[in-house]
């Protein structure tokens, strides 16, 4: 509450927001009253491209029916205001924001195309990361980076763990430096005798990317903002989605922006070798 009060005590010309949930919308409305000409921008969310609204399960409907009035009362007590804005299909759809800043304007989902869409260029993205986290290393690293989800979240986790082990063996045989960025809550790390260098889970992956030479590094992930960010920064980017949990709407978006999606272990190794300009 104190942070919100400090935030609302200032004047603004532009406000940038990544997820306009109920509390955020209340704060933006308060800012608008004080700053009539203030502009609100929605900034890069992976749901801008791919995610579809899933039907609510009965238990979720009950939870929402209980939670919503409680939220409204708390917001009324703490912020002297509530909101009846409906739950929009995805972030970015709220009428409180007029502009979208996105990495890939050509694949923004249809529901958002009525907004003014502005591209966040690779240069803007890198400058923002440096401004937030500091300058990157002077001597850039290179190799293969695996950006892993929680292992237990993979639909066919045994096959994915086996794939990661095969990749580790391939990298060791080929002299490739292999790095892995685990999810911060990961407890079941990959067991292998091959050399894998763990990247800090306490550092944002976007900051870590800038420590690597994008022309000599391949990024391997699943489906997340980290995959989109790697592609925008110029890395050869591979997704395991077709081997784990194929979703056609995501596949279509990834294909349009050039993210490669192998369908077998052998094709995966070929993509890695090609990205690092190796002969197989």
XYZ file of C-alpha atoms in Angstrom:
280
model
C 0.000 0.000 0.000
C 2.826 2.419 0.907
C 4.625 1.739 -2.371
C 1.385 2.317 -4.276
C 0.798 5.608 -2.456
C 4.326 6.782 -3.328
C 3.741 5.743 -6.921
C 0.453 7.631 -7.116
C 1.897 10.778 -5.522
C 3.965 11.564 -8.639
C 3.070 12.893 -12.072
C 3.621 10.826 -15.201
C 3.559 11.289 -18.961
C 4.008 7.603 -19.875
C 3.392 4.454 -17.835
C 4.471 0.988 -18.998
C 2.833 -2.178 -17.680
C 3.318 -5.846 -18.540
C 0.227 -7.418 -16.959
C -2.877 -5.307 -16.339
C -4.534 -7.273 -13.579
C -7.294 -5.832 -11.369
C -5.016 -4.019 -8.916
C -2.907 -2.572 -11.717
C -6.020 -1.295 -13.505
C -7.160 0.454 -10.307
C -3.769 2.165 -9.983
C -3.787 3.205 -13.630
C -7.260 4.721 -13.259
C -6.062 6.757 -10.275
C -3.052 7.959 -12.272
C -5.309 8.957 -15.184
C -7.394 11.223 -12.908
C -4.283 13.096 -11.836
C -2.542 12.959 -15.216
C -5.270 13.396 -17.822
C -2.856 13.219 -20.764
C -0.797 10.313 -19.434
C -0.321 7.462 -21.934
C -0.386 3.808 -20.885
C 1.650 1.186 -22.744
C 1.337 -2.590 -22.445
C 4.775 -4.172 -22.745
C 5.696 -7.619 -24.115
C 3.832 -10.639 -22.765
C 4.046 -14.067 -24.399
C 0.239 -14.281 -24.312
C 0.220 -11.485 -26.927
C 1.095 -14.141 -29.494
C -0.072 -17.557 -28.552
C -2.128 -18.447 -25.526
C -5.816 -19.230 -25.866
C -8.333 -18.900 -23.076
C -9.071 -22.320 -21.607
C -12.581 -23.219 -20.347
C -12.829 -22.928 -16.595
C -13.174 -26.134 -14.620
C -15.992 -26.312 -12.010
C -13.520 -25.904 -9.149
C -12.032 -22.802 -10.771
C -15.484 -21.251 -11.201
C -16.216 -21.730 -7.493
C -12.823 -20.285 -6.545
C -13.377 -17.200 -8.700
C -16.924 -16.682 -7.363
C -15.497 -16.584 -3.811
C -12.300 -14.704 -4.595
C -13.753 -11.887 -6.687
C -15.943 -10.229 -3.995
C -13.134 -10.567 -1.434
C -10.737 -8.834 -3.843
C -13.235 -6.031 -4.424
C -13.680 -5.422 -0.685
C -9.916 -5.379 -0.073
C -9.329 -2.988 -2.957
C -12.123 -0.741 -1.701
C -10.658 -0.674 1.838
C -7.004 -0.258 0.790
C -7.339 1.935 -2.300
C -10.848 3.435 -1.883
C -11.829 2.068 -5.270
C -12.713 -1.145 -7.026
C -13.230 -2.139 -10.647
C -15.889 -4.044 -12.515
C -13.683 -4.535 -15.581
C -14.300 -7.982 -16.972
C -11.514 -10.547 -17.170
C -10.092 -10.076 -20.630
C -9.031 -12.940 -22.856
C -5.354 -12.026 -22.519
C -3.098 -9.314 -21.152
C -3.000 -6.238 -23.352
C -6.750 -6.216 -24.098
C -7.804 -3.846 -21.329
C -9.041 -0.499 -22.738
C -6.976 1.314 -20.094
C -3.906 0.844 -22.336
C -3.794 2.167 -25.899
C -0.376 1.051 -27.086
C 1.457 -2.273 -27.222
C 5.244 -2.581 -27.246
C 6.064 -6.059 -28.582
C 9.063 -8.001 -29.872
C 7.300 -9.460 -32.920
C 4.487 -7.231 -34.294
C 3.760 -9.534 -37.258
C 2.511 -12.391 -35.083
C 0.491 -10.534 -32.457
C -2.832 -12.302 -31.948
C -5.877 -10.964 -33.772
C -7.708 -9.769 -30.639
C -4.986 -7.172 -29.993
C -4.660 -5.735 -33.479
C -7.072 -2.865 -32.805
C -4.388 -1.299 -30.596
C -1.461 0.810 -31.774
C 1.411 -1.683 -31.960
C 5.016 -0.573 -31.682
C 8.048 -2.808 -32.154
C 10.602 -3.228 -29.394
C 13.784 -3.615 -31.453
C 16.740 -5.802 -30.488
C 18.709 -2.645 -29.696
C 15.962 -1.335 -27.420
C 15.680 -4.706 -25.699
C 19.439 -4.985 -25.088
C 19.608 -1.394 -23.829
C 16.720 -2.042 -21.443
C 18.369 -5.184 -20.080
C 21.663 -3.354 -19.550
C 19.884 -0.445 -17.887
C 18.145 -2.809 -15.487
C 20.932 -5.297 -14.745
C 24.196 -3.589 -15.683
C 26.673 -4.043 -18.496
C 27.492 -7.538 -19.809
C 30.847 -9.300 -19.644
C 33.651 -7.900 -21.786
C 34.670 -11.379 -22.948
C 31.627 -13.118 -24.385
C 30.966 -16.817 -23.851
C 29.633 -19.195 -26.495
C 28.110 -22.663 -26.793
C 24.671 -24.131 -26.112
C 22.291 -22.806 -23.451
C 19.417 -24.984 -22.259
C 16.695 -22.905 -20.601
C 14.773 -25.566 -18.694
C 11.246 -25.495 -17.351
C 10.582 -27.318 -14.106
C 11.383 -30.903 -15.064
C 8.115 -32.144 -13.553
C 6.129 -29.832 -15.837
C 7.255 -31.520 -19.035
C 4.421 -33.670 -20.303
C 6.829 -36.499 -21.239
C 9.569 -35.697 -18.760
C 11.396 -39.027 -19.012
C 11.888 -38.516 -22.758
C 12.954 -34.898 -22.252
C 15.493 -35.837 -19.561
C 16.817 -38.546 -21.900
C 17.059 -35.926 -24.660
C 18.999 -33.546 -22.400
C 21.413 -36.354 -21.526
C 21.915 -37.136 -25.210
C 22.551 -33.466 -25.903
C 25.096 -33.355 -23.056
C 26.955 -36.360 -24.506
C 26.886 -34.801 -27.983
C 28.275 -31.508 -26.668
C 31.078 -33.271 -24.809
C 32.043 -35.319 -27.884
C 31.927 -32.208 -30.090
C 33.798 -29.874 -27.725
C 30.770 -27.622 -27.215
C 30.448 -25.664 -23.986
C 27.077 -26.620 -22.501
C 25.200 -24.380 -20.070
C 21.862 -24.940 -18.367
C 19.574 -22.446 -16.680
C 17.295 -24.368 -14.318
C 13.988 -23.071 -13.046
C 14.586 -21.404 -9.630
C 12.414 -24.031 -7.891
C 14.033 -27.005 -9.598
C 14.975 -29.863 -7.243
C 15.402 -32.721 -9.760
C 18.474 -31.687 -11.693
C 19.744 -33.773 -14.597
C 22.085 -36.556 -13.528
C 24.931 -36.997 -15.999
C 28.672 -37.541 -15.995
C 29.029 -35.077 -18.845
C 30.134 -31.531 -18.114
C 27.246 -29.091 -17.760
C 27.808 -25.583 -16.423
C 24.890 -24.289 -14.373
C 23.905 -20.677 -14.883
C 22.714 -18.823 -11.807
C 19.005 -19.229 -11.063
C 19.193 -15.950 -9.158
C 19.938 -13.925 -12.293
C 17.370 -13.159 -14.988
C 17.984 -15.172 -18.141
C 17.806 -11.967 -20.211
C 20.863 -10.659 -18.331
C 22.694 -13.942 -18.909
C 22.003 -13.815 -22.650
C 24.017 -10.608 -22.983
C 27.087 -12.426 -21.626
C 27.069 -14.680 -24.728
C 28.055 -14.092 -28.337
C 24.772 -14.475 -30.213
C 26.477 -15.563 -33.450
C 28.290 -18.415 -31.687
C 25.564 -19.558 -29.284
C 22.398 -21.636 -29.600
C 19.518 -21.281 -27.113
C 17.283 -24.289 -26.475
C 14.005 -23.867 -24.596
C 10.365 -24.873 -24.600
C 7.674 -22.171 -24.916
C 8.185 -19.049 -22.860
C 9.222 -15.424 -22.982
C 12.857 -16.565 -22.644
C 12.603 -18.278 -26.052
C 11.141 -15.169 -27.690
C 13.757 -12.935 -26.072
C 16.617 -15.145 -27.285
C 15.295 -15.034 -30.847
C 14.922 -11.260 -30.745
C 18.491 -10.819 -29.504
C 19.766 -12.721 -32.523
C 20.470 -16.184 -31.129
C 19.782 -19.338 -33.111
C 16.763 -20.512 -31.106
C 15.306 -24.013 -30.820
C 12.108 -25.102 -29.054
C 11.394 -28.660 -27.895
C 7.653 -28.025 -28.036
C 6.898 -30.466 -30.866
C 8.696 -33.180 -28.857
C 6.930 -32.337 -25.611
C 3.483 -30.722 -25.911
C 2.636 -29.608 -29.479
C 0.178 -26.695 -29.599
C -0.678 -25.558 -33.097
C -1.336 -21.907 -32.278
C 2.124 -21.606 -30.695
C 3.775 -23.625 -33.465
C 2.338 -21.248 -36.074
C 3.693 -18.170 -34.288
C 7.120 -19.726 -33.709
C 7.413 -20.813 -37.341
C 6.675 -17.269 -38.552
C 9.494 -15.777 -36.466
C 12.019 -18.500 -37.292
C 12.225 -20.576 -34.113
C 13.195 -24.129 -35.060
C 11.224 -27.050 -33.643
C 12.687 -30.529 -34.191
C 10.512 -33.632 -33.952
C 13.206 -36.174 -33.006
C 16.434 -36.427 -31.020
C 18.476 -36.817 -34.188
C 16.919 -33.733 -35.771
C 17.573 -31.824 -32.545
C 21.291 -32.651 -32.687
C 21.377 -31.660 -36.359
C 19.805 -28.276 -35.549
C 22.353 -27.701 -32.772
C 25.253 -28.684 -35.026
C 23.962 -26.416 -37.783
C 23.553 -23.499 -35.376
C 27.124 -23.887 -34.160
C 28.409 -24.621 -37.685
C 29.602 -28.130 -36.903
C 29.897 -31.054 -39.265
C 28.039 -34.246 -38.376
